[in-house]
Amino acid sequence: MTSGIATNVRLTGITKSFLGVPVLRGVDLELRGGEVHAVMGENGAGKSTLLKVLAGVHRPDGGTIEVDGAEVSFAGPADAQRAGIAIIHQEFTLLPHRSVAENVYLGREPVRGMQVDRRRMVADTRELLDWLGEDGIDPTDAVSSLSVAQRQVVEIVKALSTDARVLGMDEPTAALADHEVELLYDLVRRLRERGIAILYVSHRMREVFDLSDRITVLKDGRFVTCAPTGELTSEDLVRHMVGRDLGEYYPDRAAPDDLGPVRLAVRGAGNDRVRDLNIEVRAGEIVGLAGLQGSGRSAVARAVFGVEPFTRGVVEVDGVAQRVTRPRTAVRLGIALVTEDRKGDGLALRQSVRDNTLLVRRAALSGARSRAKSDVKALLDMVTVVARGEHQEVRFLSGGNQQKVVLAKWLAVEPKVLVVDEPTRGIDVGAKRAVHELLRDLAKRGVAVLMISSELPELIGMSDRILVMHDGAPAGELPAGASEGAVMALATGHGVGDAA
Amino acid sequence: MTWRPRLAEGTAPVLVVLLLLLVGLAIAGPAYDEPSGYLALLKRAAPLMILAIGQYFVIVSGGFDLSVGALVTAGVVIAARLINGSESATAWVILFVLGFGLLVGLVNGLVTTKLLVPSFIVTLGMLLVLDGAIFLWTGGAPRGALSAGFRMFGRGAVDVPVLGAVPWSVLILLAILAAAALFMRGGTGRALVAAGDNEAAVRLSGGRVDRLRLLAFVLSGLLAAVASILLGGFASVSAQVGNGLEFRAITAVVLGGVLLGGGRGSVVAAAAGALSLEALFTLLNLLGVSGALESAVQGVIIIAAVAYAALGSGVRQRLRLWPKQRNPERPAQPASS
């Protein structure tokens, strides 16, 4: 099984078009055993396609693939697998009700006589888990009993069990909670130590800097640069990715006289997940809500919006106490929620850009249909959606454009209070910037914005004030421009740090 | 922005199929040399098309309605018994039948949305309940007779300038189809499709998903009652008049390119699917194929249509003559807006 020989893969001049539209236009990439090679680029830069070429899912139109110096051609994923290349996809492919070992050897079960050799299956799986240093998982555990991070380990073990020496990982932290990300870092480092070559595709700048040895940047399907991670700064990287200098990342904060009256007030509120909440958000203000995953950040958003309502305390909108017990009430009061899962509950993916933009207006309001006709284009221009037209289905848009459509559907009802949960998760740098500017723009027009984000630079860069949650309750409030250390100190329950 | 005709995703194939069948009819049967032949086809197809329109509402919002065939039978049997040949009773019995359809739809919808029983099961149960009740009530041999006034809707015609005598059923069908198409263009209609696509997104947008679903079942029940009034005019009163119509309606909707499970498809295409089905059976009949094959043909169609939809973009992209959508990535820089 897994030996110590390092595998090298070299892709040279890879080109690939879909229906005549070039997606990759001559990309070079070299993967070495024992090295983490990150590929970065905006959505649509060609990262996923490159990964699929490597995995044998797509055949390149031009260019060569060499494994250990010998040129190869993959007719399908099975060929790539035989060459020792495996991909860990964003969506997990495990069967939840089967055991770890059964999943690892799914479809390739070792047999003895007429029967599946369970003992060997379990033993081999255990050996691989040990090799990785993952003793917290037992081969006989049902996958449904594992955490998301552990399931990722199983995916990796599954790949290793096919003697993979090259692993491609596509946004591996997207599904993970904050504390699980560290576990993944550890795992990736262990894989590197054991001579595996890793292709790491991610949007998150910090991860790439933490983990990778080299970084390749793609833009519009073209190879831009490849350099050792130590020789690049995050500014360099952004410049390479967007092809321009973004300079200052965030729009200006609100000046004191930009702030209007309190639009949203939560007083002494709580439910099963959060307690003792006192929040005020003024017109023109962006209030950041920080906290670790599971600290109750999103629970606050869901409670304000009536998904899981508060059971205690008072919610006031424009100074009037309201009982918000379901989303419909919230929408009609002028509260909007951009959820953290835009594909799961933000958009109807098979509907058109137009239908999604008008969804809130149609679903929640009545008698407003007459207004619904004319201004879709204006809304889409405002959020700078790039689509083939209003009738394109939103599932064909990039993540950034999808998120802009989510924002457009709320702008269509002119909310007073906008709650955004991870507004820039999984979208590219250019779209992030557009979303940030849009949020600030809305605040300037008198919307009260409550913003949740796991990305501290974003949260700090955007917020006029930061509320930090810890374990379901507010841990403190910090002024604009507080340091990451101060936020983390409160979020981890260590009181106000010295850096505030 | 200028208006341009636009086909919903998956609508084109059924229109091609329909056109081919109509051409086939013109070649195979002398009756289809003039408009009256097609008018007769449309008249025959009207009840199924109306059922398909009702079924469309339920399927596109993510459900099934298996009860419509039994509901059609119930409508005819109840009407015959209550009217019992008396002309004066016609008006209120028609209202009663429509009300009965609405009520059955309401029950289907409430059980599905409030008790969270899958609609497949709820409406299957309703089918069995209605079947059993009809049998119990009639003892297998329906009594009574329909009045001429009642039968006029299925049999009668009115003189329309240019076209000549147009059957009532065709006019009713066209009115319903136009109303349905208009409804689906409006806010509630679009929200109904969105609910079939992503229930959570509609709910978190402030929509009342349960009410939308309920509305779909009520419309389906109501339209099944309308279909029963038309069929009562065509056919003799029997306890078998609606047999198998639910599956025929589902086949028609699927043939119309509507996605099972909801979220995509057009109501006009669903109606076109029903017309295609009727045209196909007529053509087979003209070609001397045994009527016994009808259900086999229907079975093949429903499997083929769903398989075509499931194979989805893979096959369709290869069949597509021009690049309509780039799927995996956003390659070229689109014109900046």
mmCIF file with all atom_site columns, C-alpha atoms in Angstrom, chain A residues 18-19 21-23 44 48-49 220 305 307 327-328 339 343-345 347-351 355 359-360 362-364 369 385-386 388 391 393 395-396 409-410, chain B residues 1 4 6 9 185 187-188 190 193-194 197-198 200-208 259 262-264 323-334 337:
data_model
loop_
_atom_site.group_PDB
_atom_site.id
_atom_site.type_symbol
_atom_site.label_atom_id
_atom_site.label_alt_id
_atom_site.label_comp_id
_atom_site.label_asym_id
_atom_site.label_entity_id
_atom_site.label_seq_id
_atom_site.pdbx_PDB_ins_code
_atom_site.Cartn_x
_atom_site.Cartn_y
_atom_site.Cartn_z
_atom_site.occupancy
_atom_site.B_iso_or_equiv
_atom_site.pdbx_formal_charge
_atom_site.auth_seq_id
_atom_site.auth_comp_id
_atom_site.auth_asym_id
_atom_site.auth_atom_id
_atom_site.pdbx_PDB_model_num
ATOM 1  C CA . PHE A 1 18  ? -16.759 24.134 -23.295 1.00 0.00 ? 18  PHE A CA 1
ATOM 2  C CA . LEU A 1 19  ? -19.006 24.643 -26.299 1.00 0.00 ? 19  LEU A CA 1
ATOM 3  C CA . VAL A 1 21  ? -15.834 28.991 -24.848 1.00 0.00 ? 21  VAL A CA 1
ATOM 4  C CA . PRO A 1 22  ? -12.292 28.680 -23.511 1.00 0.00 ? 22  PRO A CA 1
ATOM 5  C CA . VAL A 1 23  ? -12.115 27.964 -19.793 1.00 0.00 ? 23  VAL A CA 1
ATOM 6  C CA . GLY A 1 44  ? -14.605 31.426 -13.047 1.00 0.00 ? 44  GLY A CA 1
ATOM 7  C CA . SER A 1 48  ? -12.397 23.678 -10.657 1.00 0.00 ? 48  SER A CA 1
ATOM 8  C CA . THR A 1 49  ? -11.924 22.811 -14.297 1.00 0.00 ? 49  THR A CA 1
ATOM 9  C CA . ASP A 1 220 ? -9.717  34.016 -16.666 1.00 0.00 ? 220 ASP A CA 1
ATOM 10 C CA . PHE A 1 305 ? -36.185 37.111 11.495  1.00 0.00 ? 305 PHE A CA 1
ATOM 11 C CA . VAL A 1 307 ? -37.392 31.524 12.040  1.00 0.00 ? 307 VAL A CA 1
ATOM 12 C CA . PRO A 1 327 ? -40.399 35.111 8.592   1.00 0.00 ? 327 PRO A CA 1
ATOM 13 C CA . ARG A 1 328 ? -43.478 36.490 6.880   1.00 0.00 ? 328 ARG A CA 1
ATOM 14 C CA . THR A 1 339 ? -28.855 33.509 5.174   1.00 0.00 ? 339 THR A CA 1
ATOM 15 C CA . LYS A 1 343 ? -28.103 27.584 -2.219  1.00 0.00 ? 343 LYS A CA 1
ATOM 16 C CA . GLY A 1 344 ? -29.964 25.830 0.579   1.00 0.00 ? 344 GLY A CA 1
ATOM 17 C CA . ASP A 1 345 ? -32.435 28.513 1.551   1.00 0.00 ? 345 ASP A CA 1
ATOM 18 C CA . LEU A 1 347 ? -32.359 31.013 -3.826  1.00 0.00 ? 347 LEU A CA 1
ATOM 19 C CA . ALA A 1 348 ? -34.667 28.816 -5.870  1.00 0.00 ? 348 ALA A CA 1
ATOM 20 C CA . LEU A 1 349 ? -31.856 27.641 -8.116  1.00 0.00 ? 349 LEU A CA 1
ATOM 21 C CA . ARG A 1 350 ? -33.909 26.483 -11.068 1.00 0.00 ? 350 ARG A CA 1
ATOM 22 C CA . GLN A 1 351 ? -35.811 29.730 -11.288 1.00 0.00 ? 351 GLN A CA 1
ATOM 23 C CA . ASP A 1 355 ? -38.073 35.278 -10.574 1.00 0.00 ? 355 ASP A CA 1
ATOM 24 C CA . LEU A 1 359 ? -39.447 36.268 -4.996  1.00 0.00 ? 359 LEU A CA 1
ATOM 25 C CA . VAL A 1 360 ? -39.814 38.203 -1.754  1.00 0.00 ? 360 VAL A CA 1
ATOM 26 C CA . ARG A 1 362 ? -44.323 38.104 -4.729  1.00 0.00 ? 362 ARG A CA 1
ATOM 27 C CA . ALA A 1 363 ? -44.227 35.712 -1.813  1.00 0.00 ? 363 ALA A CA 1
ATOM 28 C CA . ALA A 1 364 ? -44.605 38.101 1.089   1.00 0.00 ? 364 ALA A CA 1
ATOM 29 C CA . ARG A 1 369 ? -47.753 43.133 -8.203  1.00 0.00 ? 369 ARG A CA 1
ATOM 30 C CA . VAL A 1 385 ? -25.165 41.133 -11.299 1.00 0.00 ? 385 VAL A CA 1
ATOM 31 C CA . VAL A 1 386 ? -23.491 39.738 -14.378 1.00 0.00 ? 386 VAL A CA 1
ATOM 32 C CA . ARG A 1 388 ? -26.782 36.372 -19.583 1.00 0.00 ? 388 ARG A CA 1
ATOM 33 C CA . HIS A 1 391 ? -34.212 34.759 -17.735 1.00 0.00 ? 391 HIS A CA 1
ATOM 34 C CA . GLU A 1 393 ? -31.525 30.290 -14.216 1.00 0.00 ? 393 GLU A CA 1
ATOM 35 C CA . ARG A 1 395 ? -27.883 27.953 -10.771 1.00 0.00 ? 395 ARG A CA 1
ATOM 36 C CA . PHE A 1 396 ? -25.723 28.881 -13.749 1.00 0.00 ? 396 PHE A CA 1
ATOM 37 C CA . LYS A 1 409 ? -34.457 40.147 -3.867  1.00 0.00 ? 409 LYS A CA 1
ATOM 38 C CA . TRP A 1 410 ? -34.308 41.936 -0.533  1.00 0.00 ? 410 TRP A CA 1
ATOM 39 C CA . MET B 2 1   ? -37.029 45.901 -22.517 1.00 0.00 ? 1   MET B CA 1
ATOM 40 C CA . ARG B 2 4   ? -40.035 38.366 -26.915 1.00 0.00 ? 4   ARG B CA 1
ATOM 41 C CA . ARG B 2 6   ? -39.633 32.618 -24.696 1.00 0.00 ? 6   ARG B CA 1
ATOM 42 C CA . GLU B 2 9   ? -36.820 25.087 -20.103 1.00 0.00 ? 9   GLU B CA 1
ATOM 43 C CA . ARG B 2 185 ? -47.121 34.485 -15.199 1.00 0.00 ? 185 ARG B CA 1
ATOM 44 C CA . GLY B 2 187 ? -46.696 36.545 -8.700  1.00 0.00 ? 187 GLY B CA 1
ATOM 45 C CA . THR B 2 188 ? -48.596 33.685 -7.068  1.00 0.00 ? 188 THR B CA 1
ATOM 46 C CA . ARG B 2 190 ? -44.185 32.080 -9.958  1.00 0.00 ? 190 ARG B CA 1
ATOM 47 C CA . VAL B 2 193 ? -43.047 27.026 -8.967  1.00 0.00 ? 193 VAL B CA 1
ATOM 48 C CA . ALA B 2 194 ? -40.402 28.443 -6.650  1.00 0.00 ? 194 ALA B CA 1
ATOM 49 C CA . ASP B 2 197 ? -37.958 24.205 -6.402  1.00 0.00 ? 197 ASP B CA 1
ATOM 50 C CA . ASN B 2 198 ? -36.863 25.328 -2.944  1.00 0.00 ? 198 ASN B CA 1
ATOM 51 C CA . ALA B 2 200 ? -37.062 26.858 2.368   1.00 0.00 ? 200 ALA B CA 1
ATOM 52 C CA . ALA B 2 201 ? -36.134 29.783 0.144   1.00 0.00 ? 201 ALA B CA 1
ATOM 53 C CA . VAL B 2 202 ? -39.778 30.668 -0.389  1.00 0.00 ? 202 VAL B CA 1
ATOM 54 C CA . ARG B 2 203 ? -40.559 30.388 3.309   1.00 0.00 ? 203 ARG B CA 1
ATOM 55 C CA . LEU B 2 204 ? -37.576 32.550 4.251   1.00 0.00 ? 204 LEU B CA 1
ATOM 56 C CA . SER B 2 205 ? -38.694 35.063 1.667   1.00 0.00 ? 205 SER B CA 1
ATOM 57 C CA . GLY B 2 206 ? -41.919 35.455 3.599   1.00 0.00 ? 206 GLY B CA 1
ATOM 58 C CA . GLY B 2 207 ? -44.009 33.135 1.446   1.00 0.00 ? 207 GLY B CA 1
ATOM 59 C CA . ARG B 2 208 ? -46.760 30.859 2.720   1.00 0.00 ? 208 ARG B CA 1
ATOM 60 C CA . LEU B 2 259 ? -40.080 18.193 -13.771 1.00 0.00 ? 259 LEU B CA 1
ATOM 61 C CA . GLY B 2 262 ? -41.459 20.366 -8.973  1.00 0.00 ? 262 GLY B CA 1
ATOM 62 C CA . GLY B 2 263 ? -39.693 23.573 -9.757  1.00 0.00 ? 263 GLY B CA 1
ATOM 63 C CA . ARG B 2 264 ? -39.774 23.663 -13.502 1.00 0.00 ? 264 ARG B CA 1
ATOM 64 C CA . PRO B 2 323 ? -24.322 27.069 -26.932 1.00 0.00 ? 323 PRO B CA 1
ATOM 65 C CA . LYS B 2 324 ? -27.054 28.359 -24.688 1.00 0.00 ? 324 LYS B CA 1
ATOM 66 C CA . GLN B 2 325 ? -25.550 28.041 -21.271 1.00 0.00 ? 325 GLN B CA 1
ATOM 67 C CA . ARG B 2 326 ? -22.070 27.369 -20.168 1.00 0.00 ? 326 ARG B CA 1
ATOM 68 C CA . ASN B 2 327 ? -22.388 25.065 -17.292 1.00 0.00 ? 327 ASN B CA 1
ATOM 69 C CA . PRO B 2 328 ? -19.288 24.486 -15.264 1.00 0.00 ? 328 PRO B CA 1
ATOM 70 C CA . GLU B 2 329 ? -17.448 27.772 -15.157 1.00 0.00 ? 329 GLU B CA 1
ATOM 71 C CA . ARG B 2 330 ? -17.728 31.336 -16.207 1.00 0.00 ? 330 ARG B CA 1
ATOM 72 C CA . PRO B 2 331 ? -14.994 31.451 -18.789 1.00 0.00 ? 331 PRO B CA 1
ATOM 73 C CA . ALA B 2 332 ? -15.036 34.486 -21.018 1.00 0.00 ? 332 ALA B CA 1
ATOM 74 C CA . GLN B 2 333 ? -15.444 37.869 -19.476 1.00 0.00 ? 333 GLN B CA 1
ATOM 75 C CA . PRO B 2 334 ? -19.109 38.703 -19.966 1.00 0.00 ? 334 PRO B CA 1
ATOM 76 C CA . SER B 2 337 ? -23.021 45.702 -16.966 1.00 0.00 ? 337 SER B CA 1
#
